[in-house]
Short mmCIF file of C-alpha atoms in Angstrom, two decimals:
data_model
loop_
_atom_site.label_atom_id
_atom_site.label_comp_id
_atom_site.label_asym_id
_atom_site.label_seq_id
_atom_site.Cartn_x
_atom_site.Cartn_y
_atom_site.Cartn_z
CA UNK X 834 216.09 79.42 -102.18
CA UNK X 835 219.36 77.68 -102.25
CA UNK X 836 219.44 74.17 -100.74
CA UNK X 837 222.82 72.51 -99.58
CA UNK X 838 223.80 68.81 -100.23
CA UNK X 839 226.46 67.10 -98.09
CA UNK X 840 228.32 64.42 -99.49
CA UNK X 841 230.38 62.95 -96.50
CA UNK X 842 232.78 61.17 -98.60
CA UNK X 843 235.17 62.44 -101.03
CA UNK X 844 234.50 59.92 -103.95
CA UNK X 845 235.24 62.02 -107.17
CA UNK X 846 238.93 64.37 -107.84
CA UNK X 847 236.72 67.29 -108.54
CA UNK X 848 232.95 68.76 -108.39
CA UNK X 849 232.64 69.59 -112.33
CA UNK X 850 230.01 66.82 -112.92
CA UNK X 851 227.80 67.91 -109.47
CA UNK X 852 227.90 71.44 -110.89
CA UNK X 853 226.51 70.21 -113.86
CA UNK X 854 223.93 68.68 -112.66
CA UNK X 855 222.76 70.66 -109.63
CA UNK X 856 223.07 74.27 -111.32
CA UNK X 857 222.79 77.41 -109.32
CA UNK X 858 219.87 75.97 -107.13
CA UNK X 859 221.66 73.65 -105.22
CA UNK X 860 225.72 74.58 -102.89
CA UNK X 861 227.83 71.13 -102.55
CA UNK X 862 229.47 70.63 -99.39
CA UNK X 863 232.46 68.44 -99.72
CA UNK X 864 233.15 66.28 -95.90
CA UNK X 865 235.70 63.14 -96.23
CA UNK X 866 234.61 61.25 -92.83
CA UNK X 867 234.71 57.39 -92.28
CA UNK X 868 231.60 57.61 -90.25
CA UNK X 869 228.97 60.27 -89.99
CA UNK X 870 229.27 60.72 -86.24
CA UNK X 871 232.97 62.25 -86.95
CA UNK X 872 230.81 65.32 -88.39
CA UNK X 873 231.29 68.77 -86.56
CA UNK X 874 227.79 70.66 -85.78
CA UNK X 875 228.57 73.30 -88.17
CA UNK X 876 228.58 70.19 -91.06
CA UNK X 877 225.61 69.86 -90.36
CA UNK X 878 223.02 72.44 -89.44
CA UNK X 879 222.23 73.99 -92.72
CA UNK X 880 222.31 70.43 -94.35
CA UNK X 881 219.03 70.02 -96.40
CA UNK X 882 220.14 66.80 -98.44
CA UNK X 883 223.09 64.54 -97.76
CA UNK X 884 224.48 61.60 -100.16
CA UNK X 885 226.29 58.66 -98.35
CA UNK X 886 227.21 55.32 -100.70
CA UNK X 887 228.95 53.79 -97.63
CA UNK X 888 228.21 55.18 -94.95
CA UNK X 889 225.56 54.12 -92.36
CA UNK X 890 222.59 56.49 -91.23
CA UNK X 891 221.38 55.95 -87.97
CA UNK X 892 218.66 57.42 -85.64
CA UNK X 893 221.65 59.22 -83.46
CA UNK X 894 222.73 60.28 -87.25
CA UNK X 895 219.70 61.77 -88.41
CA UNK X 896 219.56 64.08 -85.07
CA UNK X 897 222.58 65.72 -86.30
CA UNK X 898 220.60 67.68 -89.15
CA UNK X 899 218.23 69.56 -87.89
CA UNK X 900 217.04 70.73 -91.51
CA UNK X 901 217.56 67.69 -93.19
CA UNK X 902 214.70 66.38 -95.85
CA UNK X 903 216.32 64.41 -98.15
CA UNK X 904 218.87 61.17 -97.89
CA UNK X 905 220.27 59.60 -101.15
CA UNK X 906 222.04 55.85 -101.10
CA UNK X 907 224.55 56.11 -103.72
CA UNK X 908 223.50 52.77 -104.90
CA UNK X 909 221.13 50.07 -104.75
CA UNK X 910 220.18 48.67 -101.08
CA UNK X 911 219.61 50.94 -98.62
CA UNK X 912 219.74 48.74 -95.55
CA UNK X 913 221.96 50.66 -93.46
CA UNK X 914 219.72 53.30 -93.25
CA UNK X 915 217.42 53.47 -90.31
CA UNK X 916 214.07 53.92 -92.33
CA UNK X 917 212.34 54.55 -88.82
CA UNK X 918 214.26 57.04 -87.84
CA UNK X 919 213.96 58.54 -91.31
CA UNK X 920 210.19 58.37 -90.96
CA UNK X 921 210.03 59.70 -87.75
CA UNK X 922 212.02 62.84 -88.89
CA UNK X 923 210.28 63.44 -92.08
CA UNK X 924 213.32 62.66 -94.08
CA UNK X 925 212.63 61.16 -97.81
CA UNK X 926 214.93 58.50 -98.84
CA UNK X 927 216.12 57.97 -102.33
CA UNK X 928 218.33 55.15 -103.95
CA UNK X 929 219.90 54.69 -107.60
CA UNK X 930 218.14 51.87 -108.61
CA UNK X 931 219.72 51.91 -112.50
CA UNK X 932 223.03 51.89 -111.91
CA UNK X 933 225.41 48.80 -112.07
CA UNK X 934 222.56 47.00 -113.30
CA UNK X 935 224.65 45.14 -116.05
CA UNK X 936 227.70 44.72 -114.68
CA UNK X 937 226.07 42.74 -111.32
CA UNK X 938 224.09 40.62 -113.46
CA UNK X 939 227.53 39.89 -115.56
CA UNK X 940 229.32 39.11 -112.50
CA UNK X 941 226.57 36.60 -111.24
CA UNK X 942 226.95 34.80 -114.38
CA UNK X 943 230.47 34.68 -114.47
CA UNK X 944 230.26 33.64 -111.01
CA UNK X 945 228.09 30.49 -111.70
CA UNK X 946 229.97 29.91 -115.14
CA UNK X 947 233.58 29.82 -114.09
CA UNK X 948 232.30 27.15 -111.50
CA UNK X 949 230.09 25.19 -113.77
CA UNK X 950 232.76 25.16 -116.36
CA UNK X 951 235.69 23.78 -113.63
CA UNK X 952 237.69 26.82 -114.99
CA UNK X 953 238.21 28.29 -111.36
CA UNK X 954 239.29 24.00 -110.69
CA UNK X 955 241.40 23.82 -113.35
CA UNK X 956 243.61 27.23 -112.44
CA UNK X 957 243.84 25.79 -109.11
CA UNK X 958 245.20 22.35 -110.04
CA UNK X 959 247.51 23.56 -112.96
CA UNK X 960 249.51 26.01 -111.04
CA UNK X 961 250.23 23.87 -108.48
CA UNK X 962 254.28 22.95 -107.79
CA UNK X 963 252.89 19.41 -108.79
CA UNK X 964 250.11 20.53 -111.85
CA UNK X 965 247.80 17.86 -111.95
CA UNK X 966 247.28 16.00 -115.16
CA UNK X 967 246.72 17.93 -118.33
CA UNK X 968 243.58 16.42 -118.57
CA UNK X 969 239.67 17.23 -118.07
CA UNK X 970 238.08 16.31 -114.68
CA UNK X 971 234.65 14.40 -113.61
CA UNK X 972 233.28 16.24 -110.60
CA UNK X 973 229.86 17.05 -109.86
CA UNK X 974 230.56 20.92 -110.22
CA UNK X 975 231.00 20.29 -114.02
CA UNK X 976 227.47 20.37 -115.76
CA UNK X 977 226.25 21.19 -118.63
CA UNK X 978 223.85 24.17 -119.08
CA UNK X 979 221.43 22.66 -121.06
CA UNK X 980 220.49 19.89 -118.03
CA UNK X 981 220.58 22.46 -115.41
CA UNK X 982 217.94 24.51 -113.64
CA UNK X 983 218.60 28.33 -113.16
CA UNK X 984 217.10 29.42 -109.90
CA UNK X 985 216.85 33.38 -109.37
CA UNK X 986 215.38 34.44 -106.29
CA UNK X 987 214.49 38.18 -106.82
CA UNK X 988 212.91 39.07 -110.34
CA UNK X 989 213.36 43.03 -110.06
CA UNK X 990 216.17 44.75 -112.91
CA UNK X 991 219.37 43.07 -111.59
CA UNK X 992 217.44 39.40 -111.73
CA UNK X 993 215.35 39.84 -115.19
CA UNK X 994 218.88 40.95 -116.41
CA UNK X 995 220.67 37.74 -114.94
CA UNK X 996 217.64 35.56 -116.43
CA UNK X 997 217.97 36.73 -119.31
CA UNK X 998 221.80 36.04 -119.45
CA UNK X 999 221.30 32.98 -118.04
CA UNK X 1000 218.76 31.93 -120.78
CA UNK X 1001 221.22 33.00 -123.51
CA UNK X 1002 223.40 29.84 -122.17
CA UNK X 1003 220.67 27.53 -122.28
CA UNK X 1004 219.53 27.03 -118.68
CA UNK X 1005 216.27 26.40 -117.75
CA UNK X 1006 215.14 29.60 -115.45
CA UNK X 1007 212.77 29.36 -112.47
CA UNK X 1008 212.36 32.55 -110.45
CA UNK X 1009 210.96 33.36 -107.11
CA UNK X 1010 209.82 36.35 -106.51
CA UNK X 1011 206.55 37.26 -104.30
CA UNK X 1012 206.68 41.15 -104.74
CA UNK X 1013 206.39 41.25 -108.75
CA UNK X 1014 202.97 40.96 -110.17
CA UNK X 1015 201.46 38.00 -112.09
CA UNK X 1016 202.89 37.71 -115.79
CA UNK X 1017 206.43 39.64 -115.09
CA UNK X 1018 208.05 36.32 -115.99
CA UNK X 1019 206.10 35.88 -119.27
CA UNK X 1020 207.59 39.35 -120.66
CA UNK X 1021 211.07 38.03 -119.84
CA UNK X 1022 210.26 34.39 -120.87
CA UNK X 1023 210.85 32.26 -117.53
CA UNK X 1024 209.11 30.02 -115.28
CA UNK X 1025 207.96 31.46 -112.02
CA UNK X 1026 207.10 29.13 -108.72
CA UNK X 1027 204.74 30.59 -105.62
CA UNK X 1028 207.68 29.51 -102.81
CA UNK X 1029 210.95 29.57 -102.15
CA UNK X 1030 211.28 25.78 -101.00
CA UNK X 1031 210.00 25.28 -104.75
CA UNK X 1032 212.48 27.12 -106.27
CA UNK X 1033 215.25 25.47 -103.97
CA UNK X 1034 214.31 21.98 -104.92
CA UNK X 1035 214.54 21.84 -108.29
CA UNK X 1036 217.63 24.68 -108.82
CA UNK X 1037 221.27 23.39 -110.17
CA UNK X 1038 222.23 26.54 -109.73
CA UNK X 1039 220.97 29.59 -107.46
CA UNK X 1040 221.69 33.15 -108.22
CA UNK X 1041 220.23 35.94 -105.63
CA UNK X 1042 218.86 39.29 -106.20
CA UNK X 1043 217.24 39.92 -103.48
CA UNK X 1044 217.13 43.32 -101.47
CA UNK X 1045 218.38 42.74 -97.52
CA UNK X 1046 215.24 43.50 -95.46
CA UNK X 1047 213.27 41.88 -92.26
CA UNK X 1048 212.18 39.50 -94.61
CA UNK X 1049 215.03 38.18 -96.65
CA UNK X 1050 217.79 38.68 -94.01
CA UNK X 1051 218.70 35.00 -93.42
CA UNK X 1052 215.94 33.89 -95.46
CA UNK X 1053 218.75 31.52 -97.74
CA UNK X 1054 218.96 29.41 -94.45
CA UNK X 1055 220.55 26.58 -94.12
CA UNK X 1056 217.62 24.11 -93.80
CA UNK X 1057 216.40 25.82 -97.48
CA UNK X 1058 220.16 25.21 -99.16
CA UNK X 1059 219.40 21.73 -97.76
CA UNK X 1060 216.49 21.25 -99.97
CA UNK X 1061 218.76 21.99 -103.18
CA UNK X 1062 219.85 18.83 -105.35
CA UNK X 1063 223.12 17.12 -104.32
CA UNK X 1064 225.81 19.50 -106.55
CA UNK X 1065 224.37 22.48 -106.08
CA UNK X 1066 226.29 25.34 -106.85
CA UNK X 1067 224.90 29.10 -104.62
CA UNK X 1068 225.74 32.47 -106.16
CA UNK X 1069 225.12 35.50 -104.75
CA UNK X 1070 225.40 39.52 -105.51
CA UNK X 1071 223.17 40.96 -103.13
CA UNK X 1072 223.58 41.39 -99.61
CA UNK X 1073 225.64 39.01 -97.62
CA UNK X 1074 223.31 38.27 -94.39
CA UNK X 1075 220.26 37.08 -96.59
CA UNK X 1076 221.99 33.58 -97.06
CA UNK X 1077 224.02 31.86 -94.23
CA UNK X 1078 227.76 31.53 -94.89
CA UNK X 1079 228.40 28.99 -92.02
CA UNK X 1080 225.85 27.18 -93.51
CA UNK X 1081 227.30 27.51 -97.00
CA UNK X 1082 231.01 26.45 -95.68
CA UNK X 1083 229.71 23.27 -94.03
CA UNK X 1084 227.31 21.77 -97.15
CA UNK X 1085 230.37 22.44 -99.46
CA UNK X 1086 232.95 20.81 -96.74
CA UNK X 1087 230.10 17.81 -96.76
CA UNK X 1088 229.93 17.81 -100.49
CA UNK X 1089 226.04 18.62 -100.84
CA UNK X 1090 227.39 21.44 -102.75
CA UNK X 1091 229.57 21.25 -105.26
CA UNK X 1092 230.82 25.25 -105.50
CA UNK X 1093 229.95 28.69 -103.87
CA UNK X 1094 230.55 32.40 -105.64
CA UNK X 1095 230.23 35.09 -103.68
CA UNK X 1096 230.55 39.07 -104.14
CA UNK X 1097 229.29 39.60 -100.56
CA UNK X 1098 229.47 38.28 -97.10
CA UNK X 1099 227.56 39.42 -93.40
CA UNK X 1100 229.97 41.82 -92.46
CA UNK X 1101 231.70 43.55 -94.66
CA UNK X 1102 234.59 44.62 -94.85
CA UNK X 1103 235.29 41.26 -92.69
CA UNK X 1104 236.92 41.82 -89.35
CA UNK X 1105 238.00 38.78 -86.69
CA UNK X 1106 236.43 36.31 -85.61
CA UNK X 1107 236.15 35.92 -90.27
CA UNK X 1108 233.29 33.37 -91.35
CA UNK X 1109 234.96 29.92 -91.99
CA UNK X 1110 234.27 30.49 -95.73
CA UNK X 1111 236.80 33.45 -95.67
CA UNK X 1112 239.21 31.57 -93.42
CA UNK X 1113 239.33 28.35 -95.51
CA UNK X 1114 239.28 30.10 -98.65
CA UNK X 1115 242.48 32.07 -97.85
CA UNK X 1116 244.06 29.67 -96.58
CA UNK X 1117 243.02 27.53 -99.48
CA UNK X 1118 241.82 24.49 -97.67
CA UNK X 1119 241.45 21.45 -100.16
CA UNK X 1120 237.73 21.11 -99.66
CA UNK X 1121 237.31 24.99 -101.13
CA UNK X 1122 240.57 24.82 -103.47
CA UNK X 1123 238.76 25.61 -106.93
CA UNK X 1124 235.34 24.99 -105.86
CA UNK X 1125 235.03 28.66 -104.08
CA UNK X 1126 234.85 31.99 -105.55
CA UNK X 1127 234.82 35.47 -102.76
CA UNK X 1128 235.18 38.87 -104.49
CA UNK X 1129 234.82 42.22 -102.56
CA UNK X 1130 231.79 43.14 -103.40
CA UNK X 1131 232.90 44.68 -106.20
CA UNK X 1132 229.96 43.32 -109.03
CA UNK X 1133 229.04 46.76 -109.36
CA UNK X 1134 232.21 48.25 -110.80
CA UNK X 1135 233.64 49.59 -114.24
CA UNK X 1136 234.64 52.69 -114.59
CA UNK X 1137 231.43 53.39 -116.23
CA UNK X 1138 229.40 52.76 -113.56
CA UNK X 1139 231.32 54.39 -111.14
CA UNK X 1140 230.03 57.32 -113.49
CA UNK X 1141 226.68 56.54 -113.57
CA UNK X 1142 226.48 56.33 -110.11
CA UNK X 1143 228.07 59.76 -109.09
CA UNK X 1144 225.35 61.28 -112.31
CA UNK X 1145 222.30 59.57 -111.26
CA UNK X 1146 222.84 60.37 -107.44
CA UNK X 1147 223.01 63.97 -108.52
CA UNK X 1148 219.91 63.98 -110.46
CA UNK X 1149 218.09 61.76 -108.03
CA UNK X 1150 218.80 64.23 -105.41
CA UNK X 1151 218.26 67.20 -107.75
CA UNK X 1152 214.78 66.15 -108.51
CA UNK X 1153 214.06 65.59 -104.87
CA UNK X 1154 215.40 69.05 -103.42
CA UNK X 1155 214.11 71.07 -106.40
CA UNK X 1156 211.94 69.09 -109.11
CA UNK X 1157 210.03 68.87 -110.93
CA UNK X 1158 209.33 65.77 -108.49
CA UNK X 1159 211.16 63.19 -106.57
CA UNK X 1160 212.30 60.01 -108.19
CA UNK X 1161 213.33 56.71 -106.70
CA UNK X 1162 211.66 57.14 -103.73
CA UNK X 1163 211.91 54.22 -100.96
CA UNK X 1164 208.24 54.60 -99.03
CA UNK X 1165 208.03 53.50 -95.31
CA UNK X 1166 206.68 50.33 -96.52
CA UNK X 1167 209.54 49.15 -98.25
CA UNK X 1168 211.08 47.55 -95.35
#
């Protein structure tokens, strides 16, 4: 029997590659909506597996398809997915765990490097109307790697990649990470600690990798940045409401920290009232000028991995609606 897959956006120019991959045993629906509720009834009611990469899925979401057994986040976190809901319905829900895996663990690094290294200071100050001397600087924010402890909270594939990145520049790696089991770190070669308030007080520089659930969401507080040394420097490529941006913008107003990169913020993509860390940072206040870093969470992205993405959602789905057996399955546990 035929099953149909809905994507609701219109991502790719054409359907070759889902052709490919889904074969005769599977119809593609093509919907371009900015939120799932815009859906017509008709969308929806033969609907047996639908793909969203930015779209939300909520319980009034899920009553739309009354045949509906398989969801599929086009990417990594599936937060915005009501998992309850999805329980309560009987509706599996996949991710694509392998995509992007590089490139976010590159952009972490370059993150915490183009701080470390004062190059993000040093384009601010030379393209001034007034360049500043052409000279180094002493700042905190400047530190050799070698001296430095590389905290990573989250050990899964986007963290071991980062350590191991982060080793290959000569910091000293600590990871937190309660979920992997006992002797993960040996195979990658890094320390591990039992708590986060260990990790926090001895890391130079933090990195996060962390999925967003009921646990981690606001679990970066701001009493834990506290506990960092004085010149700390906070990275993150995860999910922007596991560490607190007010927070953030007042330690590096204060000093405490000594730069902040960040490819993700609470609400994305911002709308008003904007965090103060957006705010000052576009209108480059002087405490932020070279010492902040905000891309749109965009980590993820090379062309390639926009490939991999639109491949592996295919044959993640695929295996779920026909076989030989699902793969990347997030159980009810996984909250």
């Amino acid at each position: 029997m035929v099953k149909t897959v809905l994507y609701a956006e219109k991502l790719y120019d054409n359907d070759k590659v889902e052709r490919e991959v889904f074969g005769p045993d599977v119809r593609v629906v093509w919907r371009n909506v900015t939120n799932l509720s815009q859906l017509e009834a008709s969308d929806c009611a033969d609907v047996d597996g639908l793909m969203v990469l930015r779209h939300a899925v909520t319980a009034e979401h899920f009553a739309k398809f009354p045949k509906l057994s398989c969801v599929v986040r086009m990417g990594v976190g599936y937060d915005k997915i009501d998992r309850k809901a999805a329980e309560s319905r009987k509706v599996m829900v996949c991710n694509v765990p392998d995509y992007g895996t590089t490139e976010v663990a590159d952009h972490a690094l370059a993150l915490a490097l183009a701080l470390r290294r004062g190059i993000t200071m040093h384009l601010e100050a030379q393209r001034r109307p007034q360049p500043a001397p052409w000279s180094y600087v002493r700042d905190p924010l400047l530190k050799r790697n070698g001296v430095q402890t590389f905290g990573i909270v989250g050990l899964g594939r986007i963290g071991t990649a980062a350590a191991l990145r982060a080793k290959a520049f000569q910091f000293r790696v600590v990871a937190y990470d309660p979920y992997m089991p006992n002797g993960t770190e040996l195979g990658v070669g890094v320390e591990r600690v039992t708590s986060l308030e260990a990790l926090m007080e001895q890391t130079d520089t933090l990195s996060i990798h962390a999925p967003l659930t009921l646990e981690t969401r606001g679990m970066i507080s701001r009493a834990m940045l506290e506990r960092m040394p004085k010149g700390g420097v906070v990275v993150s490529t995860a999910r922007g409401p596991i560490c607190d941006v007010d927070a953030l913008a007042d330690l590096l107003k204060r000093g405490h920290l000594a730069g902040v990169g960040l490819d993700v913020l609470p609400v994305e993509p911002p709308v008003e009232p904007i965090p103060e860390l957006l705010r000052a940072y576009r209108d480059r206040e002087p405490w932020c000028e070279g010492r902040l870093i905000i891309t749109p969470h965009s980590a993820f992205f090379t062309p390639e991995a926009w490939e991999d993405i639109r491949v592996k959602s295919a044959e993640t789905m695929r295996a779920a609606m026909v076989g030989p057996r699902p793969q990347n399955v997030i159980t009810p546990e996984m909250f």
